[in-house]
mmCIF file of C-alpha atoms in Angstrom:
data_model
loop_
_atom_site.group_PDB
_atom_site.id
_atom_site.type_symbol
_atom_site.label_atom_id
_atom_site.label_comp_id
_atom_site.label_asym_id
_atom_site.label_seq_id
_atom_site.Cartn_x
_atom_site.Cartn_y
_atom_site.Cartn_z
ATOM 1 C CA UNK A 1 -7.624 -20.593 -6.729
ATOM 2 C CA UNK A 2 -10.863 -20.927 -8.896
ATOM 3 C CA UNK A 3 -12.722 -17.637 -9.652
ATOM 4 C CA UNK A 4 -15.770 -18.283 -7.414
ATOM 5 C CA UNK A 5 -13.230 -18.830 -4.505
ATOM 6 C CA UNK A 6 -11.485 -15.542 -5.363
ATOM 7 C CA UNK A 7 -15.024 -13.608 -5.519
ATOM 8 C CA UNK A 8 -16.509 -15.203 -2.465
ATOM 9 C CA UNK A 9 -13.212 -15.599 -0.009
ATOM 10 C CA UNK A 10 -12.197 -12.657 2.303
ATOM 11 C CA UNK A 11 -9.006 -11.127 3.433
ATOM 12 C CA UNK A 12 -9.024 -10.707 7.118
ATOM 13 C CA UNK A 13 -7.143 -8.087 9.219
ATOM 14 C CA UNK A 14 -6.765 -8.417 12.729
ATOM 15 C CA UNK A 15 -4.929 -5.825 14.994
ATOM 16 C CA UNK A 16 -3.577 -6.511 18.322
ATOM 17 C CA UNK A 17 -4.361 -4.252 21.351
ATOM 18 C CA UNK A 18 -1.577 -3.269 23.540
ATOM 19 C CA UNK A 19 -1.903 -4.770 27.403
ATOM 20 C CA UNK A 20 -4.357 -7.170 26.122
ATOM 21 C CA UNK A 21 -4.019 -10.986 25.581
ATOM 22 C CA UNK A 22 -4.798 -11.095 21.802
ATOM 23 C CA UNK A 23 -5.143 -14.829 20.630
ATOM 24 C CA UNK A 24 -6.322 -16.789 17.279
ATOM 25 C CA UNK A 25 -7.841 -20.057 17.457
ATOM 26 C CA UNK A 26 -9.923 -22.492 15.633
ATOM 27 C CA UNK A 27 -13.066 -23.546 16.941
ATOM 28 C CA UNK A 28 -15.787 -25.772 15.076
ATOM 29 C CA UNK A 29 -14.425 -25.027 11.502
ATOM 30 C CA UNK A 30 -14.593 -21.156 12.438
ATOM 31 C CA UNK A 31 -11.551 -19.018 13.052
ATOM 32 C CA UNK A 32 -11.982 -17.407 16.536
ATOM 33 C CA UNK A 33 -10.584 -14.115 17.685
ATOM 34 C CA UNK A 34 -9.909 -13.798 21.323
ATOM 35 C CA UNK A 35 -9.265 -11.256 23.835
ATOM 36 C CA UNK A 36 -8.515 -11.721 27.232
ATOM 37 C CA UNK A 37 -10.447 -14.803 27.145
ATOM 38 C CA UNK A 38 -13.555 -13.578 25.242
ATOM 39 C CA UNK A 39 -14.663 -14.571 22.045
ATOM 40 C CA UNK A 40 -14.804 -10.942 20.054
ATOM 41 C CA UNK A 41 -15.584 -12.250 16.509
ATOM 42 C CA UNK A 42 -15.207 -15.554 14.500
ATOM 43 C CA UNK A 43 -15.621 -16.612 10.583
ATOM 44 C CA UNK A 44 -15.542 -19.666 8.629
ATOM 45 C CA UNK A 45 -12.516 -21.050 7.528
ATOM 46 C CA UNK A 46 -14.099 -21.840 4.338
ATOM 47 C CA UNK A 47 -14.812 -18.037 3.695
ATOM 48 C CA UNK A 48 -11.209 -17.051 4.391
ATOM 49 C CA UNK A 49 -8.420 -16.319 1.740
ATOM 50 C CA UNK A 50 -5.416 -14.978 4.099
ATOM 51 C CA UNK A 51 -5.013 -13.651 7.598
ATOM 52 C CA UNK A 52 -3.227 -10.483 8.162
ATOM 53 C CA UNK A 53 -1.932 -9.975 11.849
ATOM 54 C CA UNK A 54 -0.819 -6.862 12.969
ATOM 55 C CA UNK A 55 1.071 -6.339 16.272
ATOM 56 C CA UNK A 56 1.697 -9.012 18.695
ATOM 57 C CA UNK A 57 -0.347 -11.841 19.044
ATOM 58 C CA UNK A 58 -0.456 -15.397 20.310
ATOM 59 C CA UNK A 59 -0.840 -18.098 17.479
ATOM 60 C CA UNK A 60 -0.414 -21.887 18.295
ATOM 61 C CA UNK A 61 0.753 -24.998 16.014
ATOM 62 C CA UNK A 62 -2.989 -26.053 15.919
ATOM 63 C CA UNK A 63 -3.668 -22.986 14.332
ATOM 64 C CA UNK A 64 -1.003 -23.167 11.820
ATOM 65 C CA UNK A 65 -1.835 -26.723 10.972
ATOM 66 C CA UNK A 66 -5.602 -25.739 10.406
ATOM 67 C CA UNK A 67 -5.040 -23.027 8.297
ATOM 68 C CA UNK A 68 -2.640 -24.947 6.237
ATOM 69 C CA UNK A 69 -5.522 -27.637 6.121
ATOM 70 C CA UNK A 70 -7.862 -25.223 4.641
ATOM 71 C CA UNK A 71 -5.516 -23.196 2.439
ATOM 72 C CA UNK A 72 -5.355 -20.202 4.493
ATOM 73 C CA UNK A 73 -2.269 -18.085 4.146
ATOM 74 C CA UNK A 74 -1.049 -16.339 7.313
ATOM 75 C CA UNK A 75 0.835 -12.821 7.320
ATOM 76 C CA UNK A 76 2.540 -11.458 10.205
ATOM 77 C CA UNK A 77 2.976 -7.456 10.298
ATOM 78 C CA UNK A 78 4.406 -4.824 11.909
ATOM 79 C CA UNK A 79 2.241 -1.845 13.141
ATOM 80 C CA UNK A 80 3.226 -0.101 9.626
ATOM 81 C CA UNK A 81 1.724 -3.105 7.623
ATOM 82 C CA UNK A 82 5.539 -4.341 6.983
ATOM 83 C CA UNK A 83 5.707 -8.247 6.328
ATOM 84 C CA UNK A 84 7.926 -9.818 8.890
ATOM 85 C CA UNK A 85 7.128 -13.299 8.340
ATOM 86 C CA UNK A 86 4.420 -15.623 6.540
ATOM 87 C CA UNK A 87 3.392 -19.076 6.638
ATOM 88 C CA UNK A 88 1.160 -21.332 4.488
ATOM 89 C CA UNK A 89 1.706 -19.222 1.400
ATOM 90 C CA UNK A 90 0.622 -21.684 -1.315
ATOM 91 C CA UNK A 91 1.544 -19.291 -3.957
ATOM 92 C CA UNK A 92 5.256 -19.415 -2.944
ATOM 93 C CA UNK A 93 5.952 -22.121 -5.567
ATOM 94 C CA UNK A 94 4.201 -20.470 -8.467
ATOM 95 C CA UNK A 95 7.405 -20.491 -10.846
ATOM 96 C CA UNK A 96 5.303 -20.312 -13.936
ATOM 97 C CA UNK A 97 4.189 -16.555 -12.701
ATOM 98 C CA UNK A 98 7.857 -15.884 -11.795
ATOM 99 C CA UNK A 99 9.083 -17.007 -15.105
ATOM 100 C CA UNK A 100 6.578 -14.750 -16.847
ATOM 101 C CA UNK A 101 8.346 -12.077 -14.787
ATOM 102 C CA UNK A 102 11.937 -12.846 -15.519
ATOM 103 C CA UNK A 103 11.184 -13.322 -19.503
ATOM 104 C CA UNK A 104 9.751 -10.071 -20.216
ATOM 105 C CA UNK A 105 11.723 -8.058 -22.725
ATOM 106 C CA UNK A 106 12.583 -4.255 -21.992
ATOM 107 C CA UNK A 107 9.813 -3.291 -24.709
ATOM 108 C CA UNK A 108 7.232 -5.310 -22.660
ATOM 109 C CA UNK A 109 8.150 -3.721 -19.300
ATOM 110 C CA UNK A 110 8.301 -0.548 -21.028
ATOM 111 C CA UNK A 111 4.730 -0.852 -22.005
ATOM 112 C CA UNK A 112 3.637 -1.949 -18.709
ATOM 113 C CA UNK A 113 5.351 1.010 -17.010
ATOM 114 C CA UNK A 114 3.523 3.321 -19.354
ATOM 115 C CA UNK A 115 0.210 1.872 -18.261
ATOM 116 C CA UNK A 116 1.574 2.140 -14.585
ATOM 117 C CA UNK A 117 2.379 5.894 -15.194
ATOM 118 C CA UNK A 118 -1.115 6.524 -17.104
ATOM 119 C CA UNK A 119 -3.066 5.020 -14.152
ATOM 120 C CA UNK A 120 -1.483 7.257 -11.714
ATOM 121 C CA UNK A 121 -1.728 10.408 -13.545
ATOM 122 C CA UNK A 122 -5.643 9.775 -14.031
ATOM 123 C CA UNK A 123 -6.093 9.029 -10.612
ATOM 124 C CA UNK A 124 -4.542 12.533 -9.791
ATOM 125 C CA UNK A 125 -6.815 14.293 -12.376
ATOM 126 C CA UNK A 126 -9.843 12.660 -11.127
ATOM 127 C CA UNK A 127 -8.747 14.145 -7.507
ATOM 128 C CA UNK A 128 -8.247 17.652 -8.991
ATOM 129 C CA UNK A 129 -11.760 17.257 -10.667
ATOM 130 C CA UNK A 130 -13.161 16.226 -7.340
ATOM 131 C CA UNK A 131 -12.162 19.204 -5.272
ATOM 132 C CA UNK A 132 -12.821 21.569 -8.641
ATOM 133 C CA UNK A 133 -9.023 22.479 -9.159
ATOM 134 C CA UNK A 134 -9.659 21.897 -12.844
ATOM 135 C CA UNK A 135 -12.869 21.820 -14.567
ATOM 136 C CA UNK A 136 -12.232 19.202 -16.991
ATOM 137 C CA UNK A 137 -9.037 17.473 -17.696
ATOM 138 C CA UNK A 138 -9.796 15.107 -20.418
ATOM 139 C CA UNK A 139 -7.835 17.429 -23.110
ATOM 140 C CA UNK A 140 -4.672 17.771 -21.037
ATOM 141 C CA UNK A 141 -4.717 14.198 -20.125
ATOM 142 C CA UNK A 142 -5.139 13.446 -24.069
ATOM 143 C CA UNK A 143 -1.981 15.268 -24.754
ATOM 144 C CA UNK A 144 -0.005 13.784 -21.744
ATOM 145 C CA UNK A 145 -0.885 10.435 -22.315
ATOM 146 C CA UNK A 146 0.414 11.213 -26.034
ATOM 147 C CA UNK A 147 3.797 12.247 -24.668
ATOM 148 C CA UNK A 148 3.942 8.988 -22.522
ATOM 149 C CA UNK A 149 3.115 6.836 -25.592
ATOM 150 C CA UNK A 150 6.259 8.488 -27.218
ATOM 151 C CA UNK A 151 8.502 7.910 -24.291
ATOM 152 C CA UNK A 152 11.692 5.755 -25.412
ATOM 153 C CA UNK A 153 12.732 4.513 -21.926
ATOM 154 C CA UNK A 154 11.955 4.451 -18.293
ATOM 155 C CA UNK A 155 13.980 7.392 -17.448
ATOM 156 C CA UNK A 156 11.768 9.623 -20.081
ATOM 157 C CA UNK A 157 8.732 8.335 -18.026
ATOM 158 C CA UNK A 158 10.140 9.353 -14.709
ATOM 159 C CA UNK A 159 10.696 13.000 -16.056
ATOM 160 C CA UNK A 160 6.865 13.080 -17.063
ATOM 161 C CA UNK A 161 5.471 11.776 -14.127
ATOM 162 C CA UNK A 162 7.619 13.817 -11.815
ATOM 163 C CA UNK A 163 6.635 16.985 -13.843
ATOM 164 C CA UNK A 164 2.949 16.193 -13.620
ATOM 165 C CA UNK A 165 3.271 15.175 -9.783
ATOM 166 C CA UNK A 166 4.671 18.589 -9.038
ATOM 167 C CA UNK A 167 1.599 20.252 -10.456
ATOM 168 C CA UNK A 168 -0.628 17.765 -8.824
ATOM 169 C CA UNK A 169 0.615 18.432 -5.419
ATOM 170 C CA UNK A 170 1.078 22.263 -5.725
ATOM 171 C CA UNK A 171 -2.915 22.186 -6.799
ATOM 172 C CA UNK A 172 -4.315 19.539 -4.503
ATOM 173 C CA UNK A 173 -2.684 20.768 -1.281
ATOM 174 C CA UNK A 174 -2.936 24.677 -2.175
ATOM 175 C CA UNK A 175 -5.138 25.314 0.713
ATOM 176 C CA UNK A 176 -2.483 23.552 3.307
ATOM 177 C CA UNK A 177 0.438 26.033 2.734
ATOM 178 C CA UNK A 178 2.013 23.599 0.273
ATOM 179 C CA UNK A 179 5.830 23.878 -0.445
ATOM 180 C CA UNK A 180 6.625 20.837 -2.148
ATOM 181 C CA UNK A 181 7.375 17.106 -1.998
ATOM 182 C CA UNK A 182 10.391 16.108 -0.288
ATOM 183 C CA UNK A 183 10.332 12.253 0.891
ATOM 184 C CA UNK A 184 11.724 11.587 3.979
ATOM 185 C CA UNK A 185 13.135 14.985 4.726
ATOM 186 C CA UNK A 186 10.558 16.114 7.270
ATOM 187 C CA UNK A 187 10.357 19.553 6.377
ATOM 188 C CA UNK A 188 6.740 20.052 7.240
ATOM 189 C CA UNK A 189 3.692 18.110 8.554
ATOM 190 C CA UNK A 190 2.161 17.566 5.111
ATOM 191 C CA UNK A 191 5.346 15.593 3.820
ATOM 192 C CA UNK A 192 5.413 13.599 7.129
ATOM 193 C CA UNK A 193 1.753 12.414 6.541
ATOM 194 C CA UNK A 194 2.736 11.575 2.759
ATOM 195 C CA UNK A 195 5.427 9.628 4.261
ATOM 196 C CA UNK A 196 3.637 7.824 6.899
ATOM 197 C CA UNK A 197 0.805 6.904 4.269
ATOM 198 C CA UNK A 198 3.122 5.888 1.504
ATOM 199 C CA UNK A 199 4.814 3.451 3.686
ATOM 200 C CA UNK A 200 1.614 1.924 4.744
ATOM 201 C CA UNK A 201 0.217 1.747 1.211
ATOM 202 C CA UNK A 202 3.810 0.115 -0.011
ATOM 203 C CA UNK A 203 3.828 -2.275 2.593
ATOM 204 C CA UNK A 204 0.206 -3.736 2.105
ATOM 205 C CA UNK A 205 1.024 -3.695 -1.651
ATOM 206 C CA UNK A 206 4.171 -5.665 -0.855
ATOM 207 C CA UNK A 207 2.044 -8.076 1.127
ATOM 208 C CA UNK A 208 -0.863 -8.657 -1.569
ATOM 209 C CA UNK A 209 2.020 -9.347 -4.014
ATOM 210 C CA UNK A 210 3.816 -11.782 -1.908
ATOM 211 C CA UNK A 211 0.509 -13.579 -1.121
ATOM 212 C CA UNK A 212 0.192 -14.180 -4.991
ATOM 213 C CA UNK A 213 3.560 -15.397 -5.490
ATOM 214 C CA UNK A 214 5.185 -12.530 -7.494
ATOM 215 C CA UNK A 215 9.052 -11.608 -6.535
ATOM 216 C CA UNK A 216 8.576 -8.137 -5.551
ATOM 217 C CA UNK A 217 12.262 -7.214 -6.346
ATOM 218 C CA UNK A 218 11.727 -7.705 -9.963
ATOM 219 C CA UNK A 219 9.790 -4.556 -11.364
ATOM 220 C CA UNK A 220 8.974 -3.096 -14.626
ATOM 221 C CA UNK A 221 9.299 0.700 -14.051
ATOM 222 C CA UNK A 222 11.616 1.565 -11.062
ATOM 223 C CA UNK A 223 15.347 0.665 -11.369
ATOM 224 C CA UNK A 224 16.220 -2.552 -10.027
ATOM 225 C CA UNK A 225 19.019 -2.650 -7.437
ATOM 226 C CA UNK A 226 20.142 -4.717 -4.511
ATOM 227 C CA UNK A 227 17.335 -5.433 -1.629
ATOM 228 C CA UNK A 228 14.818 -2.641 -3.619
ATOM 229 C CA UNK A 229 11.263 -4.174 -3.933
ATOM 230 C CA UNK A 230 10.883 -2.684 -7.281
ATOM 231 C CA UNK A 231 7.493 -4.492 -8.146
ATOM 232 C CA UNK A 232 6.074 -3.095 -5.294
ATOM 233 C CA UNK A 233 7.140 0.284 -5.778
ATOM 234 C CA UNK A 234 5.601 -0.041 -9.438
ATOM 235 C CA UNK A 235 2.253 -1.215 -8.480
ATOM 236 C CA UNK A 236 1.806 1.107 -5.492
ATOM 237 C CA UNK A 237 1.960 4.218 -8.053
ATOM 238 C CA UNK A 238 -1.422 4.494 -9.328
ATOM 239 C CA UNK A 239 -2.776 3.980 -5.651
ATOM 240 C CA UNK A 240 -1.040 6.866 -4.042
ATOM 241 C CA UNK A 241 -3.988 9.027 -4.580
ATOM 242 C CA UNK A 242 -5.841 6.973 -1.935
ATOM 243 C CA UNK A 243 -3.400 8.534 0.521
ATOM 244 C CA UNK A 244 -3.482 12.037 -0.992
ATOM 245 C CA UNK A 245 -7.267 11.926 -0.726
ATOM 246 C CA UNK A 246 -7.364 10.555 2.825
ATOM 247 C CA UNK A 247 -5.042 13.570 3.992
ATOM 248 C CA UNK A 248 -7.118 16.030 2.519
ATOM 249 C CA UNK A 249 -10.280 14.396 3.995
ATOM 250 C CA UNK A 250 -8.756 14.080 7.534
ATOM 251 C CA UNK A 251 -7.903 18.010 7.593
ATOM 252 C CA UNK A 252 -11.444 18.765 6.644
ATOM 253 C CA UNK A 253 -12.764 16.534 9.242
ATOM 254 C CA UNK A 254 -10.423 18.149 11.708
ATOM 255 C CA UNK A 255 -8.982 14.548 12.589
ATOM 256 C CA UNK A 256 -5.373 16.064 11.956
ATOM 257 C CA UNK A 257 -3.977 18.303 14.643
ATOM 258 C CA UNK A 258 -0.800 20.087 13.767
ATOM 259 C CA UNK A 259 -0.215 20.647 17.396
ATOM 260 C CA UNK A 260 0.599 16.988 17.394
ATOM 261 C CA UNK A 261 3.951 17.602 15.427
ATOM 262 C CA UNK A 262 7.090 19.113 16.966
ATOM 263 C CA UNK A 263 9.895 20.765 15.336
ATOM 264 C CA UNK A 264 13.688 20.142 16.152
ATOM 265 C CA UNK A 265 16.361 22.787 16.280
ATOM 266 C CA UNK A 266 17.606 22.061 12.678
ATOM 267 C CA UNK A 267 13.892 23.003 11.382
ATOM 268 C CA UNK A 268 12.641 19.180 10.984
ATOM 269 C CA UNK A 269 9.357 17.926 11.969
ATOM 270 C CA UNK A 270 8.524 14.652 14.008
ATOM 271 C CA UNK A 271 5.402 13.488 15.287
ATOM 272 C CA UNK A 272 5.272 12.912 19.105
ATOM 273 C CA UNK A 273 5.557 9.522 20.307
ATOM 274 C CA UNK A 274 2.322 9.658 22.311
ATOM 275 C CA UNK A 275 0.491 10.537 19.014
ATOM 276 C CA UNK A 276 1.906 7.859 16.772
ATOM 277 C CA UNK A 277 -1.036 5.472 17.238
ATOM 278 C CA UNK A 278 -3.324 8.035 16.152
ATOM 279 C CA UNK A 279 -1.981 8.474 12.659
#
């Protein structure tokens, strides 16, 4: 893809609505979104880079053929943004990109991992300054970044990142009776919301990496093991602050109701089935 195309073309998200017939079709070189026989929206196929279809949709072989003709990739996503199928992804044969991934030395991978951790911590400090939890984090950042530069391996980096994240969560969510970050344990409502948000973020990052032809299982920071999408885990790290910020914003706007969460006998929390679409 040329730079002008990269700048001008758009990523199109289309979400299905339950109990309606959702259909995508081509009409006069436009991609048309149809609900129950009515045209809801349309966009010139020359402006579309990729289409992400979320939920249950009707697509036809002419649609797939036309998308292939105009170089439009199609990704089919579950409601949590997890990719379960893709079509016409021209970047799938980008062997030069994957070769670059595979021949990275341990030292090169470590340097990239340091950049990832620095970006994540920088964004965390930016959020703390935004809510006035710290006056100026530049001096602290300087010393933290110096320690990151001295790290000899990814395990050392994980330790540094984990310690900073503990401080960040405690300060940033202090007004929400924060306990501690415990992934997938469902110990409280905030941890559930973080799990939901981070899952959406991971799946979205994974789909974008697949779009460009990356091997999402070959990362530089998170440990490589069977069926773990380590690169997606790596790249999502600096963007976790998007989810953190949105949770605080949603609480401030009264969009989150703690009554939507239920507690089991063993003390774990879960989101009521009828409230899941809300979040």
